[in-house]
Amino acid sequence: MLSGDMLQAEAYFDLDALGRYLPLFEGVGAVWEALDRLKNFIKEIIRPNLPTDFLQGVPLAKSLVLYEGKAYCLEDGFDLRLGERPEVLREGRVLHEATLVMAGAVLWGEIELGPGVVVEPGALIKGPSIIGARAEIRQGAYVRGNCIIGEDCVVGHTTEIKHSIMLSGAKAGHFAYIGDSILGLGVNLGAGTKLANLKMRPGTVRILWQGKSYDTGRCKLGAILGDGVQTGCNSVTNPGVLLGPSSLIFPGLAVPSGIYPAKSFLRP
C-alpha cells in the first residue's frame, strides 16, 4: 500500500468539484491509478448522442446541431454567427445550450457531447470520448479516444490528447501533446507544451518520493497536473511528473520525473 500525502488524488484535485467523475478517483492507492480505470470507467458512464450517419470517419459535409435531445442539420431552421466562438441561433436568438459540430469535422466511435460544445472544422474525435458542456474542440485538434474532456475545457489547434483526463476549465489552446495524463481544474498549458508519456528506455515509469522509488506499473505515464497549474510555452514534462496545485513551469523548461509540491515555481 502506498503512503504519503503527495501520492493521493486529494493532494492534486478538489474532489468535491468533480461531479460524475468522482468515482474515477475514489479509493485509488495512488493518483495515477485513475488512468488504469479510465477505459472501463468511460464505457460505464458514456451516453453517446451523435447520429450514426455523422460517425463515418470522413469530414462532415454538413454542420450538425444537437438541441433539446435531438439532432439537426444546421440549415434546418438554425443560423450560425461566426466570431471568437461560433454561436447557433434560431429566429435571432442565441441558443447557448445548442451543441455545434461544424462541417469538416471528423468523428467516429462512441462520443458524448455536452450542451454548448463547439467542434470546429478540421477537428478529429475518436471514441470512446466524453466532452463536457461548453468545451471547445478547435480546428486541427486530435482527440484519440479514451478521453474525458470536462466542462469549459479547450483542446486547441494542433493539440493531441489520448487516454487522458481534463477536468473542468482545463485548457490546451495551441500545439500541445497530452498523453496518459490528468489535468486538474483550471489548468492552462502554454503554447507548445508537451506532456511526454513514454520513456526512451524500456520499462515502466518509476517515481521517486521521500527516498522511495514507486513503480507505477505503467509503461506510459505523462503528467499529473494539480488544480490551477500553468505551464509556459514550449515546456516539456518527462514521463512521471506529478505537480501540485497552483504550480508554475517556466517557458522552455524540461521538467524531470518526480513529485513537486503545491505552489512549486519551476524555472531554469
mmCIF file of C-alpha atoms in Angstrom, residues 1-267:
data_model
loop_
_atom_site.group_PDB
_atom_site.id
_atom_site.type_symbol
_atom_site.label_atom_id
_atom_site.label_comp_id
_atom_site.label_asym_id
_atom_site.label_seq_id
_atom_site.Cartn_x
_atom_site.Cartn_y
_atom_site.Cartn_z
ATOM 1 C CA MET A 1 0.000 0.000 0.000
ATOM 2 C CA LEU A 2 1.409 3.371 -0.983
ATOM 3 C CA SER A 3 1.702 6.077 1.613
ATOM 4 C CA GLY A 4 2.405 9.801 1.648
ATOM 5 C CA ASP A 5 0.018 12.660 1.020
ATOM 6 C CA MET A 6 1.521 13.607 -2.361
ATOM 7 C CA LEU A 7 0.598 10.216 -3.795
ATOM 8 C CA GLN A 8 -3.111 10.753 -3.184
ATOM 9 C CA ALA A 9 -5.633 12.280 -5.578
ATOM 10 C CA GLU A 10 -6.807 14.810 -2.995
ATOM 11 C CA ALA A 11 -3.329 16.359 -2.978
ATOM 12 C CA TYR A 12 -3.901 17.461 -6.580
ATOM 13 C CA PHE A 13 -7.625 17.972 -7.147
ATOM 14 C CA ASP A 14 -10.669 19.396 -5.382
ATOM 15 C CA LEU A 15 -12.558 16.113 -5.324
ATOM 16 C CA ASP A 16 -15.782 17.830 -4.251
ATOM 17 C CA ALA A 17 -15.846 19.617 -7.618
ATOM 18 C CA LEU A 18 -15.571 16.504 -9.815
ATOM 19 C CA GLY A 19 -19.255 15.575 -10.049
ATOM 20 C CA ARG A 20 -19.879 12.472 -12.166
ATOM 21 C CA TYR A 21 -16.123 11.851 -12.447
ATOM 22 C CA LEU A 22 -15.516 11.483 -8.714
ATOM 23 C CA PRO A 23 -15.780 7.637 -8.739
ATOM 24 C CA LEU A 24 -12.789 7.531 -11.069
ATOM 25 C CA PHE A 25 -10.607 8.762 -8.200
ATOM 26 C CA GLU A 26 -12.298 7.222 -5.173
ATOM 27 C CA GLY A 27 -10.293 4.527 -3.433
ATOM 28 C CA VAL A 28 -7.211 4.697 -5.641
ATOM 29 C CA GLY A 29 -3.927 3.942 -3.874
ATOM 30 C CA ALA A 30 -2.042 6.497 -5.943
ATOM 31 C CA VAL A 31 -3.354 9.240 -8.166
ATOM 32 C CA TRP A 32 -2.046 7.696 -11.421
ATOM 33 C CA GLU A 33 -4.211 4.606 -10.821
ATOM 34 C CA ALA A 34 -7.173 6.636 -12.072
ATOM 35 C CA LEU A 35 -5.682 6.213 -15.540
ATOM 36 C CA ASP A 36 -5.777 2.429 -15.117
ATOM 37 C CA ARG A 37 -9.524 2.695 -14.571
ATOM 38 C CA LEU A 38 -10.203 5.225 -17.305
ATOM 39 C CA LYS A 39 -11.132 2.987 -20.236
ATOM 40 C CA ASN A 40 -13.673 0.902 -18.313
ATOM 41 C CA PHE A 41 -14.998 3.952 -16.466
ATOM 42 C CA ILE A 42 -15.795 5.710 -19.739
ATOM 43 C CA LYS A 43 -17.593 2.608 -21.029
ATOM 44 C CA GLU A 44 -19.754 2.564 -17.905
ATOM 45 C CA ILE A 45 -20.889 6.199 -17.926
ATOM 46 C CA ILE A 46 -20.756 7.366 -21.558
ATOM 47 C CA ARG A 47 -24.023 8.416 -23.169
ATOM 48 C CA PRO A 48 -23.355 8.633 -26.914
ATOM 49 C CA ASN A 49 -25.594 11.220 -28.522
ATOM 50 C CA LEU A 50 -24.478 11.572 -32.129
ATOM 51 C CA PRO A 51 -26.365 10.084 -35.081
ATOM 52 C CA THR A 52 -24.501 7.195 -36.712
ATOM 53 C CA ASP A 53 -24.687 8.997 -40.061
ATOM 54 C CA PHE A 54 -22.197 11.527 -38.660
ATOM 55 C CA LEU A 55 -19.774 8.894 -37.328
ATOM 56 C CA GLN A 56 -18.273 7.692 -40.579
ATOM 57 C CA GLY A 57 -14.657 8.838 -40.150
ATOM 58 C CA VAL A 58 -14.825 11.302 -43.035
ATOM 59 C CA PRO A 59 -15.189 15.105 -42.970
ATOM 60 C CA LEU A 60 -18.790 16.078 -42.367
ATOM 61 C CA ALA A 61 -20.468 17.569 -45.398
ATOM 62 C CA LYS A 62 -22.968 19.491 -43.264
ATOM 63 C CA SER A 63 -22.840 21.105 -39.843
ATOM 64 C CA LEU A 64 -24.703 19.306 -37.066
ATOM 65 C CA VAL A 65 -26.701 20.872 -34.225
ATOM 66 C CA LEU A 66 -27.721 18.974 -31.083
ATOM 67 C CA TYR A 67 -30.507 20.769 -29.246
ATOM 68 C CA GLU A 68 -33.080 19.639 -26.682
ATOM 69 C CA GLY A 69 -32.163 15.988 -27.168
ATOM 70 C CA LYS A 70 -32.496 15.977 -30.949
ATOM 71 C CA ALA A 71 -30.045 16.205 -33.855
ATOM 72 C CA TYR A 72 -30.480 18.587 -36.780
ATOM 73 C CA CYS A 73 -28.552 19.800 -39.765
ATOM 74 C CA LEU A 74 -27.661 23.450 -39.311
ATOM 75 C CA GLU A 75 -29.801 24.561 -42.215
ATOM 76 C CA ASP A 76 -32.919 23.011 -40.627
ATOM 77 C CA GLY A 77 -34.139 26.263 -39.089
ATOM 78 C CA PHE A 78 -30.890 27.428 -37.486
ATOM 79 C CA ASP A 79 -28.401 30.169 -38.214
ATOM 80 C CA LEU A 80 -24.679 30.403 -37.486
ATOM 81 C CA ARG A 81 -22.953 33.506 -36.180
ATOM 82 C CA LEU A 82 -19.202 33.413 -36.502
ATOM 83 C CA GLY A 83 -16.955 35.147 -34.013
ATOM 84 C CA GLU A 84 -14.312 34.222 -31.483
ATOM 85 C CA ARG A 85 -16.662 31.370 -30.586
ATOM 86 C CA PRO A 86 -19.300 30.286 -33.137
ATOM 87 C CA GLU A 87 -22.901 30.577 -31.945
ATOM 88 C CA VAL A 88 -26.080 28.824 -33.041
ATOM 89 C CA LEU A 89 -29.188 30.993 -33.423
ATOM 90 C CA ARG A 90 -32.842 30.312 -34.127
ATOM 91 C CA GLU A 91 -35.160 33.166 -35.033
ATOM 92 C CA GLY A 92 -32.445 35.595 -33.994
ATOM 93 C CA ARG A 93 -31.986 34.118 -30.500
ATOM 94 C CA VAL A 94 -28.667 32.600 -29.394
ATOM 95 C CA LEU A 95 -29.130 29.014 -28.247
ATOM 96 C CA HIS A 96 -26.470 28.705 -25.562
ATOM 97 C CA GLU A 97 -27.353 25.053 -24.874
ATOM 98 C CA ALA A 98 -27.042 24.028 -28.521
ATOM 99 C CA THR A 99 -24.062 21.861 -29.441
ATOM 100 C CA LEU A 100 -22.435 22.598 -32.787
ATOM 101 C CA VAL A 101 -20.315 20.207 -34.851
ATOM 102 C CA MET A 102 -19.172 22.156 -37.873
ATOM 103 C CA ALA A 103 -18.828 20.793 -41.386
ATOM 104 C CA GLY A 104 -15.324 19.441 -41.968
ATOM 105 C CA ALA A 105 -15.004 17.805 -38.540
ATOM 106 C CA VAL A 106 -14.275 14.059 -38.477
ATOM 107 C CA LEU A 107 -15.934 11.724 -35.948
ATOM 108 C CA TRP A 108 -16.099 8.009 -35.219
ATOM 109 C CA GLY A 109 -16.797 5.680 -32.320
ATOM 110 C CA GLU A 110 -18.838 6.340 -29.193
ATOM 111 C CA ILE A 111 -18.845 10.076 -28.474
ATOM 112 C CA GLU A 112 -20.798 12.076 -25.921
ATOM 113 C CA LEU A 113 -21.019 15.829 -26.463
ATOM 114 C CA GLY A 114 -22.428 18.001 -23.697
ATOM 115 C CA PRO A 115 -24.625 21.065 -24.205
ATOM 116 C CA GLY A 116 -22.968 24.111 -25.716
ATOM 117 C CA VAL A 117 -19.957 22.222 -27.095
ATOM 118 C CA VAL A 118 -18.345 23.591 -30.260
ATOM 119 C CA VAL A 119 -16.370 21.310 -32.595
ATOM 120 C CA GLU A 120 -14.659 23.330 -35.295
ATOM 121 C CA PRO A 121 -13.868 22.258 -38.904
ATOM 122 C CA GLY A 122 -10.817 20.026 -39.192
ATOM 123 C CA ALA A 123 -11.043 18.576 -35.678
ATOM 124 C CA LEU A 124 -10.873 14.774 -35.386
ATOM 125 C CA ILE A 125 -12.567 12.998 -32.482
ATOM 126 C CA LYS A 126 -12.342 9.250 -31.879
ATOM 127 C CA GLY A 127 -14.460 7.473 -29.336
ATOM 128 C CA PRO A 128 -14.939 6.461 -26.720
ATOM 129 C CA SER A 129 -14.676 10.043 -25.542
ATOM 130 C CA ILE A 130 -16.773 12.285 -23.296
ATOM 131 C CA ILE A 131 -16.719 16.024 -23.921
ATOM 132 C CA GLY A 132 -18.407 18.176 -21.299
ATOM 133 C CA ALA A 133 -20.638 21.217 -21.551
ATOM 134 C CA ARG A 134 -19.328 24.291 -23.359
ATOM 135 C CA ALA A 135 -15.987 22.690 -24.247
ATOM 136 C CA GLU A 136 -14.250 23.771 -27.442
ATOM 137 C CA ILE A 137 -12.555 21.318 -29.789
ATOM 138 C CA ARG A 138 -10.803 23.654 -32.173
ATOM 139 C CA GLN A 139 -9.561 23.380 -35.736
ATOM 140 C CA GLY A 140 -6.814 20.771 -36.108
ATOM 141 C CA ALA A 141 -7.370 19.187 -32.688
ATOM 142 C CA TYR A 142 -6.930 15.402 -32.430
ATOM 143 C CA VAL A 143 -8.845 13.541 -29.710
ATOM 144 C CA ARG A 144 -7.545 9.972 -29.970
ATOM 145 C CA GLY A 145 -10.042 8.193 -27.756
ATOM 146 C CA ASN A 146 -10.445 7.099 -24.130
ATOM 147 C CA CYS A 147 -10.584 10.760 -23.155
ATOM 148 C CA ILE A 148 -12.641 12.725 -20.665
ATOM 149 C CA ILE A 149 -12.696 16.434 -21.521
ATOM 150 C CA GLY A 150 -14.609 18.341 -18.866
ATOM 151 C CA GLU A 151 -16.850 21.368 -18.866
ATOM 152 C CA ASP A 152 -15.439 24.601 -20.321
ATOM 153 C CA CYS A 153 -12.244 22.882 -21.499
ATOM 154 C CA VAL A 154 -10.321 23.781 -24.651
ATOM 155 C CA VAL A 155 -8.481 21.373 -26.929
ATOM 156 C CA GLY A 156 -6.889 23.761 -29.361
ATOM 157 C CA HIS A 157 -5.202 23.957 -32.729
ATOM 158 C CA THR A 158 -2.772 21.085 -33.421
ATOM 159 C CA THR A 159 -3.267 19.744 -29.904
ATOM 160 C CA GLU A 160 -3.361 15.965 -29.497
ATOM 161 C CA ILE A 161 -4.860 14.196 -26.498
ATOM 162 C CA LYS A 162 -5.065 10.452 -25.864
ATOM 163 C CA HIS A 163 -6.109 8.333 -22.882
ATOM 164 C CA SER A 164 -6.243 11.393 -20.656
ATOM 165 C CA ILE A 165 -8.485 13.435 -18.374
ATOM 166 C CA MET A 166 -9.028 17.177 -18.495
ATOM 167 C CA LEU A 167 -11.064 18.364 -15.531
ATOM 168 C CA SER A 168 -13.344 21.390 -15.797
ATOM 169 C CA GLY A 169 -11.780 24.564 -17.138
ATOM 170 C CA ALA A 170 -8.506 22.969 -18.253
ATOM 171 C CA LYS A 171 -7.145 24.451 -21.470
ATOM 172 C CA ALA A 172 -4.568 23.368 -24.027
ATOM 173 C CA GLY A 173 -5.032 26.015 -26.661
ATOM 174 C CA HIS A 174 -2.099 25.626 -29.019
ATOM 175 C CA PHE A 175 0.307 22.948 -30.267
ATOM 176 C CA ALA A 176 0.176 20.726 -27.148
ATOM 177 C CA TYR A 177 0.546 16.981 -26.572
ATOM 178 C CA ILE A 178 -1.356 15.337 -23.714
ATOM 179 C CA GLY A 179 -0.659 11.619 -23.374
ATOM 180 C CA ASP A 180 -1.777 9.402 -20.454
ATOM 181 C CA SER A 181 -2.134 12.459 -18.247
ATOM 182 C CA ILE A 182 -4.553 14.177 -15.879
ATOM 183 C CA LEU A 183 -5.084 17.957 -15.932
ATOM 184 C CA GLY A 184 -6.765 19.428 -12.883
ATOM 185 C CA LEU A 185 -9.379 22.136 -12.626
ATOM 186 C CA GLY A 186 -8.394 25.313 -14.448
ATOM 187 C CA VAL A 187 -5.003 24.058 -15.666
ATOM 188 C CA ASN A 188 -3.589 26.080 -18.559
ATOM 189 C CA LEU A 189 -0.956 24.701 -20.918
ATOM 190 C CA GLY A 190 1.106 27.346 -22.685
ATOM 191 C CA ALA A 191 1.591 27.000 -26.437
ATOM 192 C CA GLY A 192 3.795 24.069 -27.380
ATOM 193 C CA THR A 193 3.597 22.277 -24.022
ATOM 194 C CA LYS A 194 4.343 18.559 -24.292
ATOM 195 C CA LEU A 195 3.407 16.067 -21.583
ATOM 196 C CA ALA A 196 5.675 13.196 -22.637
ATOM 197 C CA ASN A 197 4.376 9.758 -21.685
ATOM 198 C CA LEU A 198 6.944 7.198 -22.906
ATOM 199 C CA LYS A 199 10.476 6.637 -21.598
ATOM 200 C CA MET A 200 13.321 6.406 -24.077
ATOM 201 C CA ARG A 201 14.476 3.213 -22.356
ATOM 202 C CA PRO A 202 12.195 0.159 -21.973
ATOM 203 C CA GLY A 203 10.348 -0.424 -18.736
ATOM 204 C CA THR A 204 7.665 1.034 -16.533
ATOM 205 C CA VAL A 205 7.689 4.579 -15.228
ATOM 206 C CA ARG A 206 9.051 4.867 -11.690
ATOM 207 C CA ILE A 207 8.586 7.874 -9.422
ATOM 208 C CA LEU A 208 10.845 8.877 -6.543
ATOM 209 C CA TRP A 209 9.108 10.196 -3.419
ATOM 210 C CA GLN A 210 10.503 10.636 0.094
ATOM 211 C CA GLY A 211 13.512 8.481 -0.653
ATOM 212 C CA LYS A 212 11.487 5.625 -2.120
ATOM 213 C CA SER A 213 11.056 4.631 -5.748
ATOM 214 C CA TYR A 214 7.488 3.712 -6.683
ATOM 215 C CA ASP A 215 6.796 1.597 -9.736
ATOM 216 C CA THR A 216 3.628 2.942 -11.363
ATOM 217 C CA GLY A 217 3.229 -0.275 -13.344
ATOM 218 C CA ARG A 218 2.603 1.833 -16.427
ATOM 219 C CA CYS A 219 4.814 1.833 -19.500
ATOM 220 C CA LYS A 220 3.116 5.080 -20.463
ATOM 221 C CA LEU A 221 2.501 7.824 -17.942
ATOM 222 C CA GLY A 222 2.547 11.518 -18.730
ATOM 223 C CA ALA A 223 1.910 14.199 -16.120
ATOM 224 C CA ILE A 224 -0.483 14.700 -13.230
ATOM 225 C CA LEU A 225 -1.071 18.462 -13.008
ATOM 226 C CA GLY A 226 -2.955 19.697 -9.964
ATOM 227 C CA ASP A 227 -5.691 22.325 -9.995
ATOM 228 C CA GLY A 228 -4.568 25.702 -11.291
ATOM 229 C CA VAL A 229 -1.188 24.616 -12.677
ATOM 230 C CA GLN A 230 0.195 26.747 -15.504
ATOM 231 C CA THR A 231 2.926 25.761 -17.945
ATOM 232 C CA GLY A 232 4.977 28.182 -20.013
ATOM 233 C CA CYS A 233 5.286 27.997 -23.773
ATOM 234 C CA ASN A 234 7.401 25.134 -25.160
ATOM 235 C CA SER A 235 7.805 23.459 -21.780
ATOM 236 C CA VAL A 236 8.112 19.671 -21.550
ATOM 237 C CA THR A 237 7.349 17.300 -18.702
ATOM 238 C CA ASN A 238 9.190 13.984 -18.708
ATOM 239 C CA PRO A 239 7.200 10.787 -18.078
ATOM 240 C CA GLY A 240 6.040 10.628 -14.481
ATOM 241 C CA VAL A 241 5.791 14.265 -13.372
ATOM 242 C CA LEU A 242 3.331 14.960 -10.532
ATOM 243 C CA LEU A 243 2.921 18.681 -9.957
ATOM 244 C CA GLY A 244 0.921 20.065 -7.047
ATOM 245 C CA PRO A 245 -1.824 22.692 -7.342
ATOM 246 C CA SER A 246 -1.095 26.315 -8.276
ATOM 247 C CA SER A 247 2.403 25.490 -9.526
ATOM 248 C CA LEU A 248 4.142 27.222 -12.431
ATOM 249 C CA ILE A 249 6.545 25.905 -15.063
ATOM 250 C CA PHE A 250 8.741 28.471 -16.807
ATOM 251 C CA PRO A 251 8.737 28.622 -20.633
ATOM 252 C CA GLY A 252 11.128 26.274 -22.394
ATOM 253 C CA LEU A 253 11.815 24.148 -19.309
ATOM 254 C CA ALA A 254 12.180 20.345 -19.367
ATOM 255 C CA VAL A 255 10.852 19.049 -16.035
ATOM 256 C CA PRO A 256 12.425 15.807 -14.714
ATOM 257 C CA SER A 257 10.255 12.971 -13.470
ATOM 258 C CA GLY A 258 9.261 13.325 -9.837
ATOM 259 C CA ILE A 259 6.807 14.814 -7.372
ATOM 260 C CA TYR A 260 6.622 18.571 -6.838
ATOM 261 C CA PRO A 261 4.535 20.066 -4.008
ATOM 262 C CA ALA A 262 1.822 22.683 -4.357
ATOM 263 C CA LYS A 263 2.876 26.172 -5.435
ATOM 264 C CA SER A 264 6.171 24.965 -6.898
ATOM 265 C CA PHE A 265 7.895 27.510 -9.120
ATOM 266 C CA LEU A 266 9.953 25.602 -11.686
ATOM 267 C CA ARG A 267 12.433 27.610 -13.700
#
